CSV table of C-alpha atoms in Angstrom, one decimal:
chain,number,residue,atom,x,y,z
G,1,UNK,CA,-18.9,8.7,-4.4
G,2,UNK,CA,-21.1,6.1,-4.6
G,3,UNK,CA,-23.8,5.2,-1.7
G,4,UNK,CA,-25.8,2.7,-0.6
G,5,UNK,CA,-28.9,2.8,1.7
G,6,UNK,CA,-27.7,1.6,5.6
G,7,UNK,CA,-29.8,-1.0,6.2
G,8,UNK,CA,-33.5,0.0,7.0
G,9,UNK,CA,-32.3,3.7,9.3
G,10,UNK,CA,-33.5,6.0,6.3
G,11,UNK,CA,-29.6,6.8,6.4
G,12,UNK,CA,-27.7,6.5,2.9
G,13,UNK,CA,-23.9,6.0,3.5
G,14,UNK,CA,-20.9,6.3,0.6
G,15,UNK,CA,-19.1,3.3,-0.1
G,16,UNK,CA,-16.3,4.6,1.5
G,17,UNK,CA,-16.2,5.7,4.9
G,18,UNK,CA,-13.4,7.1,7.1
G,19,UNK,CA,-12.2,5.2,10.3
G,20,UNK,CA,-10.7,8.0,12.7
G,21,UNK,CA,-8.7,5.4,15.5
G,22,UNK,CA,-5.9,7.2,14.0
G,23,UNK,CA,-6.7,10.5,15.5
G,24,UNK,CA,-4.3,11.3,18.5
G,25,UNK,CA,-2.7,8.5,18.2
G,26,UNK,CA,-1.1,7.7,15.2
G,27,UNK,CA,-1.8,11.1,13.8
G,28,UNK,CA,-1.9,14.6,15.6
G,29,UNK,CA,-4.6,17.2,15.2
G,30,UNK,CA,-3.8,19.1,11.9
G,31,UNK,CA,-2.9,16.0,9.7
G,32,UNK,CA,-6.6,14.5,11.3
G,33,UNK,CA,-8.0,18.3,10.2
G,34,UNK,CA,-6.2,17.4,6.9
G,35,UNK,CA,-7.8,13.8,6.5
G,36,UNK,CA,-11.1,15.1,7.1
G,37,UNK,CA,-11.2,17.7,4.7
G,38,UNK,CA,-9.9,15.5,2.5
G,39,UNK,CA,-12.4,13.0,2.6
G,40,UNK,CA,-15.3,15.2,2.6
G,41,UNK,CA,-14.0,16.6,-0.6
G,42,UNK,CA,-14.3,13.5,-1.9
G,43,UNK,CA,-17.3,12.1,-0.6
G,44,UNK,CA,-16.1,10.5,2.0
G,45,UNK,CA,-18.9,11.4,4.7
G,46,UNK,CA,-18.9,8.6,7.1
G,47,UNK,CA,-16.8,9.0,9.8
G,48,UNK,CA,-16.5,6.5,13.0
G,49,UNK,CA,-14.9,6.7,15.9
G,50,UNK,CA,-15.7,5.1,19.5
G,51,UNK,CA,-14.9,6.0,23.2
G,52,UNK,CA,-12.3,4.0,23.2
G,53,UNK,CA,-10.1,5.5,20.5
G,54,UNK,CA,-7.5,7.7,21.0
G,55,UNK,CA,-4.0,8.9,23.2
G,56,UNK,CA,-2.8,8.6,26.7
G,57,UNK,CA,-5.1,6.0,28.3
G,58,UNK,CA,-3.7,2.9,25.7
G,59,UNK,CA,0.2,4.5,26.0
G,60,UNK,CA,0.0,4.1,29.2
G,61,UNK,CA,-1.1,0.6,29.2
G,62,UNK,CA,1.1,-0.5,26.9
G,63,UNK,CA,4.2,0.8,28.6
G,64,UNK,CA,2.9,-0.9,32.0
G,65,UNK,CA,1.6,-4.0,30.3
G,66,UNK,CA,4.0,-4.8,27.4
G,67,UNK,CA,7.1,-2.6,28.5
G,68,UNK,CA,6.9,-0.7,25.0
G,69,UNK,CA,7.0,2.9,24.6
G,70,UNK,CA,4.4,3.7,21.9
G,71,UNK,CA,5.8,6.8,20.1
G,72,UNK,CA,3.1,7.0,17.3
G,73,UNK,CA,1.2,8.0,19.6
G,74,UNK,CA,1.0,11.7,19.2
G,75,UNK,CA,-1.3,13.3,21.8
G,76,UNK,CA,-1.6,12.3,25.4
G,77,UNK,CA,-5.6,13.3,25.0
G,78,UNK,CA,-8.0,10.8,26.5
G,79,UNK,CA,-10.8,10.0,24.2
G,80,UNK,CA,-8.6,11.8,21.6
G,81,UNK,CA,-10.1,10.5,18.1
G,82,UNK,CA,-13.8,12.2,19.4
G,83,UNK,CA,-12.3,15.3,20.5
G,84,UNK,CA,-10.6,15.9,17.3
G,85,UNK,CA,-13.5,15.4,15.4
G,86,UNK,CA,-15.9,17.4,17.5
G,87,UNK,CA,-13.1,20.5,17.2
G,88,UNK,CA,-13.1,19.9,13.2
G,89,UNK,CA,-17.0,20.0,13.1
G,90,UNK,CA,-17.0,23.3,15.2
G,91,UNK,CA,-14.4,24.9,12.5
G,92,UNK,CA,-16.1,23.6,9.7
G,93,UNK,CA,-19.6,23.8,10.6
G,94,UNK,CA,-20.3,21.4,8.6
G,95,UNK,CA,-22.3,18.2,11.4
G,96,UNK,CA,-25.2,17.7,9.4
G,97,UNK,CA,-22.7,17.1,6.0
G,98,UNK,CA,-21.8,14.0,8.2
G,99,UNK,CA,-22.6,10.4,9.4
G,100,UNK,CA,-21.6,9.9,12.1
G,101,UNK,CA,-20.9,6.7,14.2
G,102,UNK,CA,-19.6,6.0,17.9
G,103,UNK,CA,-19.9,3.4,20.0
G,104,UNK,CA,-20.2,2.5,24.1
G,105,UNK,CA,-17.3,0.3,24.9
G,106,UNK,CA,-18.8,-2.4,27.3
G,107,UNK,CA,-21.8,-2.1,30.2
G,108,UNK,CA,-24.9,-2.3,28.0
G,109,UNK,CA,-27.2,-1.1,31.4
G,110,UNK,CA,-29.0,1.4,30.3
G,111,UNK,CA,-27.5,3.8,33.0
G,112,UNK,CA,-24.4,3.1,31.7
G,113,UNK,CA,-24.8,3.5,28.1
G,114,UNK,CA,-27.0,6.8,28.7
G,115,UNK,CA,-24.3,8.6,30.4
G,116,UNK,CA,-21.7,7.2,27.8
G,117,UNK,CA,-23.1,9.0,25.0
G,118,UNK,CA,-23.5,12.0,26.5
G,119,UNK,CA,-20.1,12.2,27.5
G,120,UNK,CA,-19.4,10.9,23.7
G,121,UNK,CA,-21.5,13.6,22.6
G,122,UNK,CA,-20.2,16.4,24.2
G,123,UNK,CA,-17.0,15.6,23.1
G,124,UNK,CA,-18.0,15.6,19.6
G,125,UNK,CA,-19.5,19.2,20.3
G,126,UNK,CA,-23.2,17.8,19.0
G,127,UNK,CA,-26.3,16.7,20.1
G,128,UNK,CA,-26.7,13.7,18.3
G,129,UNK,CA,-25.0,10.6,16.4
G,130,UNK,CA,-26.3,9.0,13.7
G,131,UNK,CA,-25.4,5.2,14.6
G,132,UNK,CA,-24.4,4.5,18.2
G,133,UNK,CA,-22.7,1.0,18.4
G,134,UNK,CA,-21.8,-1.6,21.0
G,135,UNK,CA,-18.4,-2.3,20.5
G,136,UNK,CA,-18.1,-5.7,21.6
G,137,UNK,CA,-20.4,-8.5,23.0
G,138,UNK,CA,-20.8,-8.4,26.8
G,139,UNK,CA,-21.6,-11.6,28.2
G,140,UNK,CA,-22.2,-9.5,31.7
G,141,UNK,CA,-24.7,-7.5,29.8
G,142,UNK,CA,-28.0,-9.2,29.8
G,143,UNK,CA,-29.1,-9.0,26.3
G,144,UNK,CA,-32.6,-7.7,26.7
G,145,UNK,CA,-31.2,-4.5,28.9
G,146,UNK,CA,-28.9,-4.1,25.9
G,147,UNK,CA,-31.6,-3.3,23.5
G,148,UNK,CA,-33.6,-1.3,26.0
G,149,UNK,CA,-30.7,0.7,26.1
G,150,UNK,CA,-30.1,1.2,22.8
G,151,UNK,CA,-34.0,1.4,22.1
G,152,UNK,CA,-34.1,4.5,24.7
G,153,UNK,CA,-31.2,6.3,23.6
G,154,UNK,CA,-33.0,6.2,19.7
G,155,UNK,CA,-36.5,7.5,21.2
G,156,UNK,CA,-34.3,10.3,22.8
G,157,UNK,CA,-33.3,11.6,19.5
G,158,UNK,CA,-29.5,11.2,20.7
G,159,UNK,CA,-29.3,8.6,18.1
G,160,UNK,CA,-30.7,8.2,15.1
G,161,UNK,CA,-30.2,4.2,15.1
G,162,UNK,CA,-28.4,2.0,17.1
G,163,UNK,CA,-26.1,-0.8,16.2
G,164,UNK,CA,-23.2,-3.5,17.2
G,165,UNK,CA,-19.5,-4.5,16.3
G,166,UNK,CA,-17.6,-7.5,16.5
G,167,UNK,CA,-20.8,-9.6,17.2
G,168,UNK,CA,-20.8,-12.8,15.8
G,169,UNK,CA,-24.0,-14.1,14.1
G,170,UNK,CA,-25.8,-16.0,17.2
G,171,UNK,CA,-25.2,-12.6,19.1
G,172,UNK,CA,-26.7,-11.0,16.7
G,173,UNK,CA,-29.6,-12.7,15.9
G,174,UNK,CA,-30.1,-12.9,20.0
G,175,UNK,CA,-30.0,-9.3,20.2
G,176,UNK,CA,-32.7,-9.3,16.8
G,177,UNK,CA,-35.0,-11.8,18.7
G,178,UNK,CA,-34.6,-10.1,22.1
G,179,UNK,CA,-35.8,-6.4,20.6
G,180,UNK,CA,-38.5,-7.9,18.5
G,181,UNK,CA,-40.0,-10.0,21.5
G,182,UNK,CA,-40.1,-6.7,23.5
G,183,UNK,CA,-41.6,-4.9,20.7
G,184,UNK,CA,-38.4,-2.3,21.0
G,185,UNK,CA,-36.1,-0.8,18.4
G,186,UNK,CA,-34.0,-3.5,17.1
G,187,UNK,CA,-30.3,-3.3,15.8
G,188,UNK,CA,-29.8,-1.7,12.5
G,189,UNK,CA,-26.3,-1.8,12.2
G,190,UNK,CA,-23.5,-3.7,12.3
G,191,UNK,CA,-19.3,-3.1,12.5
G,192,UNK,CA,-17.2,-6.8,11.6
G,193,UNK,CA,-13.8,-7.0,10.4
G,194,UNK,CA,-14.1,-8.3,6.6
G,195,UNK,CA,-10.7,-8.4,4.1
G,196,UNK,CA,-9.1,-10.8,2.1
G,197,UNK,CA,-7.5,-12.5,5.1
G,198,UNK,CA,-10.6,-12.7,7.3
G,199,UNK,CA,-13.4,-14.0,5.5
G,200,UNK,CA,-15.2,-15.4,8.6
G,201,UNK,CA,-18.4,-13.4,8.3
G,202,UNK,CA,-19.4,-14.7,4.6
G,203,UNK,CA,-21.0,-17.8,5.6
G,204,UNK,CA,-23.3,-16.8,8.5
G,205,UNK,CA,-23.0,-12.9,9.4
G,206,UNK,CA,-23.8,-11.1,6.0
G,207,UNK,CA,-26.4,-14.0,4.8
G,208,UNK,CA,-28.5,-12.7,8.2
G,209,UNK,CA,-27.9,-9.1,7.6
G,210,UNK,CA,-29.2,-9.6,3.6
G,211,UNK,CA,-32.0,-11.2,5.2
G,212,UNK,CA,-32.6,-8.5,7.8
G,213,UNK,CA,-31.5,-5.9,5.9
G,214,UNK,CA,-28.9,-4.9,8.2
G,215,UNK,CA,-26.2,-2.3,7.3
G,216,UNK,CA,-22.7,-3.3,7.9
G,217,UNK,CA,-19.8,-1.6,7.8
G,218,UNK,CA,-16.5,-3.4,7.2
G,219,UNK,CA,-13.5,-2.4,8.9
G,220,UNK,CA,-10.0,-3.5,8.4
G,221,UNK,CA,-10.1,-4.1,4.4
G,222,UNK,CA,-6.4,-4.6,4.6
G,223,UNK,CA,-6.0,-7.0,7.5
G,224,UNK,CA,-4.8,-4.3,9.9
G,225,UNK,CA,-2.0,-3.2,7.1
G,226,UNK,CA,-1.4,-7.3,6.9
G,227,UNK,CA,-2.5,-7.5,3.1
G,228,UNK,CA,0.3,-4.7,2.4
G,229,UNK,CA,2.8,-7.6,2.8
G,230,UNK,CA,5.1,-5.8,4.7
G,231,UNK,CA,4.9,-8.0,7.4
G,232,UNK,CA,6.6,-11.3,7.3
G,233,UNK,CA,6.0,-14.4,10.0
G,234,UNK,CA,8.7,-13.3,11.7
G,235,UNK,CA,7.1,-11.5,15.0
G,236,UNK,CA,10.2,-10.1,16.0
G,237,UNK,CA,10.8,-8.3,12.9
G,238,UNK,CA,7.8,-6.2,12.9
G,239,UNK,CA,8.6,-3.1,11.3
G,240,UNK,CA,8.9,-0.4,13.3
G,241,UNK,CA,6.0,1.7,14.3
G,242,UNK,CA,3.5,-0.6,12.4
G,243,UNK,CA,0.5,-2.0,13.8
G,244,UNK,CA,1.4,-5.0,14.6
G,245,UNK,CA,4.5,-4.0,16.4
G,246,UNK,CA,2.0,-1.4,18.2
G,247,UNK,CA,-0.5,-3.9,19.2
G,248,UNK,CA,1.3,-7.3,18.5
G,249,UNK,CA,-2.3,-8.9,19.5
G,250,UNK,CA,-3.5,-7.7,16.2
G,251,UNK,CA,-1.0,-10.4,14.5
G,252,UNK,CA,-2.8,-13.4,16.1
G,253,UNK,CA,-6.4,-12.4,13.7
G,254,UNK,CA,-4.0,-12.5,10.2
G,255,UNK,CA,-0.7,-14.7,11.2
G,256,UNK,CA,-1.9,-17.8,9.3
G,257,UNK,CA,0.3,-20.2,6.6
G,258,UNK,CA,-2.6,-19.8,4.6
G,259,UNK,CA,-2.2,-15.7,4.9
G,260,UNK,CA,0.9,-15.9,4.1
G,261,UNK,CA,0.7,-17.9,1.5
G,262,UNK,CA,-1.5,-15.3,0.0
G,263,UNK,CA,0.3,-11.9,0.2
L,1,UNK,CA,-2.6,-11.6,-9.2
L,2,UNK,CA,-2.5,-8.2,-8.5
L,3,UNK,CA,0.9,-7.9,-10.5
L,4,UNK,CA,-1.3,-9.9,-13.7
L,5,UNK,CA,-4.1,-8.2,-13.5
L,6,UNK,CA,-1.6,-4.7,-13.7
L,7,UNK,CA,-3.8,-3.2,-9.8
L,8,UNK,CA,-1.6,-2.5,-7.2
L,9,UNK,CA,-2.4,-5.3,-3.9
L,10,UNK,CA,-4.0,-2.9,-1.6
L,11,UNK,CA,-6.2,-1.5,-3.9
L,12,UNK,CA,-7.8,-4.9,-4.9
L,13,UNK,CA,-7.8,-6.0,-1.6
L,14,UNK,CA,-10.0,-2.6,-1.3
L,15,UNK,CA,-12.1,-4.0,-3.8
L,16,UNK,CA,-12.6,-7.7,-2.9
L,17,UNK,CA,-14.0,-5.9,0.7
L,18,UNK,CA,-16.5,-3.4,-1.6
L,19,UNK,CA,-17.7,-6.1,-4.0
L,20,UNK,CA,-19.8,-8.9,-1.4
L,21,UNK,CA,-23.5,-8.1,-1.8
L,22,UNK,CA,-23.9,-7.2,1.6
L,23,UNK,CA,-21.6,-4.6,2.6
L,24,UNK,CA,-23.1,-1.4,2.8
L,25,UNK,CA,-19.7,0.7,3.5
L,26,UNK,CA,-15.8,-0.4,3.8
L,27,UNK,CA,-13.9,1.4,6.6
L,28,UNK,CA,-10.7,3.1,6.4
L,29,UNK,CA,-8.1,4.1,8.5
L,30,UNK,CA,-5.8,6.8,7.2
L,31,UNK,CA,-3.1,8.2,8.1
L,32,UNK,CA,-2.5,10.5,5.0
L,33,UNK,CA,-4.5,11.6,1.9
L,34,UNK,CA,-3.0,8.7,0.1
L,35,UNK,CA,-4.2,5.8,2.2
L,36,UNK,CA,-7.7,7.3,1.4
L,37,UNK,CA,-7.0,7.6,-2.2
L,38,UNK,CA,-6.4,4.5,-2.5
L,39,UNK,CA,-9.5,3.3,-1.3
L,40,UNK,CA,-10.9,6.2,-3.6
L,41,UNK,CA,-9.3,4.2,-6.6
L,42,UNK,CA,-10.8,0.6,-5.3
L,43,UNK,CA,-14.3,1.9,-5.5
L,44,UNK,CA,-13.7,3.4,-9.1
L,45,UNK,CA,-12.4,-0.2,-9.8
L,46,UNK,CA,-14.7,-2.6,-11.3
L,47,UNK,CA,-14.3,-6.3,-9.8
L,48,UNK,CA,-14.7,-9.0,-11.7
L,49,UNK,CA,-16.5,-12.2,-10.7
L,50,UNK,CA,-13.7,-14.3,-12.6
L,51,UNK,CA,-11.4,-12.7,-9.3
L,52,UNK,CA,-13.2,-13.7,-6.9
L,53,UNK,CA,-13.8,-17.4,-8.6
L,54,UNK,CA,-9.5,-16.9,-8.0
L,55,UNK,CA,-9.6,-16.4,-5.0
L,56,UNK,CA,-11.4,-18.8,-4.1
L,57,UNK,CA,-9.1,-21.2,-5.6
L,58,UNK,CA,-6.2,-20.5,-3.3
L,59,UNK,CA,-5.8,-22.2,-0.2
């Protein structure tokens, strides 16, 4: 496997990396045990996952909120994805073979995010991450606490860098400004969607992290399954047990003439 | 394209995502080996600026 230096953290990271949303929800404990071994095997040493991922907590909500009973999801665990991973690192032994990446999901106060990766960390039965990420801007989170809170939880040793996903360029480059005005740690990292079908972040979002030398890590490099083309404009034909159908609020990113068009 | 050019679609797809400049890592979800092997396969798979000038072309 091929890697690449992430950004300016002294971290190299393969090509490839491994999202783990999947774990407890989609996929139950041994076929995530599987996956991991799998991907370590073949180089595969990145693996992210975030608070927010996993069983129980989103079924729940979507029965309530959408009146759909989400049978994929296999394990009623809260904070499932984390908790699988932190039980496969304790049977392998193997943290220090790994990247790994979580992320806070909103409240940058540095209170907040403090006690959120320590709750993240004992679930994944370590004493560090590698990159801790904000998951999504915040507009209630002032961005100059944000930093400081990422900044502190660095100098702690609890994370080796600190980073953000889904921000948009101006966030970014508010949160760059904000940490080098302070004279703090700034952002290293960053998570945006990039496929085919959402090509957004090519004209302002990867220019400023080639200029910053920013690592980013692209997620969805199939539109959320949508470049399969199984998936027609139809949104009541969704097949079953697809993303879409799962979380039908996915569709509204890829459901374009153009997008279709293409697949 | 993908038919032409004899790669299956997800696995150029895979490879568009690997090929800008500035992306350090691609991300994927899997549910089974396979979905990671074919992400495996995309960054074996040599893209070729004449793709991308391509894709560029539909709209």
């Amino acid at each position: 496997m091929q890697t690449r230096a992430l950004g300016r953290t002294g971290l190299s990271a393969p090509r490839i990396g491994l999202g783990c949303v999947t774990f407890g929800r989609e996929i139950d404990e041994d076929a995530s045990f599987a996956i991991m071994d799998y991907a370590v095997e073949h180089g595969v040493t990145l693996f992210d996952t975030a608070e927010a991922y996993g069983g129980g907590q989103a079924r729940e909500y979507r029965k309530s909120a959408l009146g759909m009973d989400d049978t994929r999801e296999v394990s009623g665990e809260l904070h499932s994805s984390e908790k699988v991973i932190g039980r496969w690192l304790r049977a392998r032994g193997c943290r220090t073979n790994i990247t790994l990446v979580t992320k806070v999901t909103t409240n940058y106060t540095r209170g907040h995010v403090r006690e959120a990766l320590d709750a993240s960390l004992e679930r994944l039965e370590t004493d560090f991450v590698d990159v801790y990420l904000f998951h999504q801007f915040d507009a209630k989170s002032p961005v100059d606490e944000a930093v400081a809170a990422l900044d502190e939880m660095v100098a702690s040793g609890k994370a080796r860098a600190g980073g953000v996903s889904n921000y948009n360029s101006q966030q970014l480059h508010a949160a760059l400004d904000a940490s080098r005005r302070l004279g703090l740690r700034r952002v290293e990292v960053t998570q945006p969607p990039y496929s085919l079908a959402a090509r957004e972040i090519e004209s302002d979002l990867l220019p400023l992290c080639e200029r910053e030398q920013i690592g980013v890590l692209g997620y969805s490099p199939l539109g959320a399954g949508f470049l399969t083309g199984k998936y027609t404009p139809d949104r009541n034909a969704f097949p079953k047990g697809s993303r879409f159908e799962v979380i039908p609020g996915h569709a509204d990113v890829y459901f374009s003439e153009r997008n279709f068009r293409m697949v | 394209m993908a038919k032409r050019i004899g790669v299956p679609a997800e696995r150029l797809a895979m490879a568009f995502a690997l090929f800008h400049p500035a992306v350090t890592t691609v991300l994927v979800g899997a549910r089974t080996t396979a979905h990671l092997n074919n992400a495996l396969q995309a960054s074996q798979l040599e893209f070729r600026p004449e793709w991308l000038d391509e894709i560029n072309n539909w709209n």
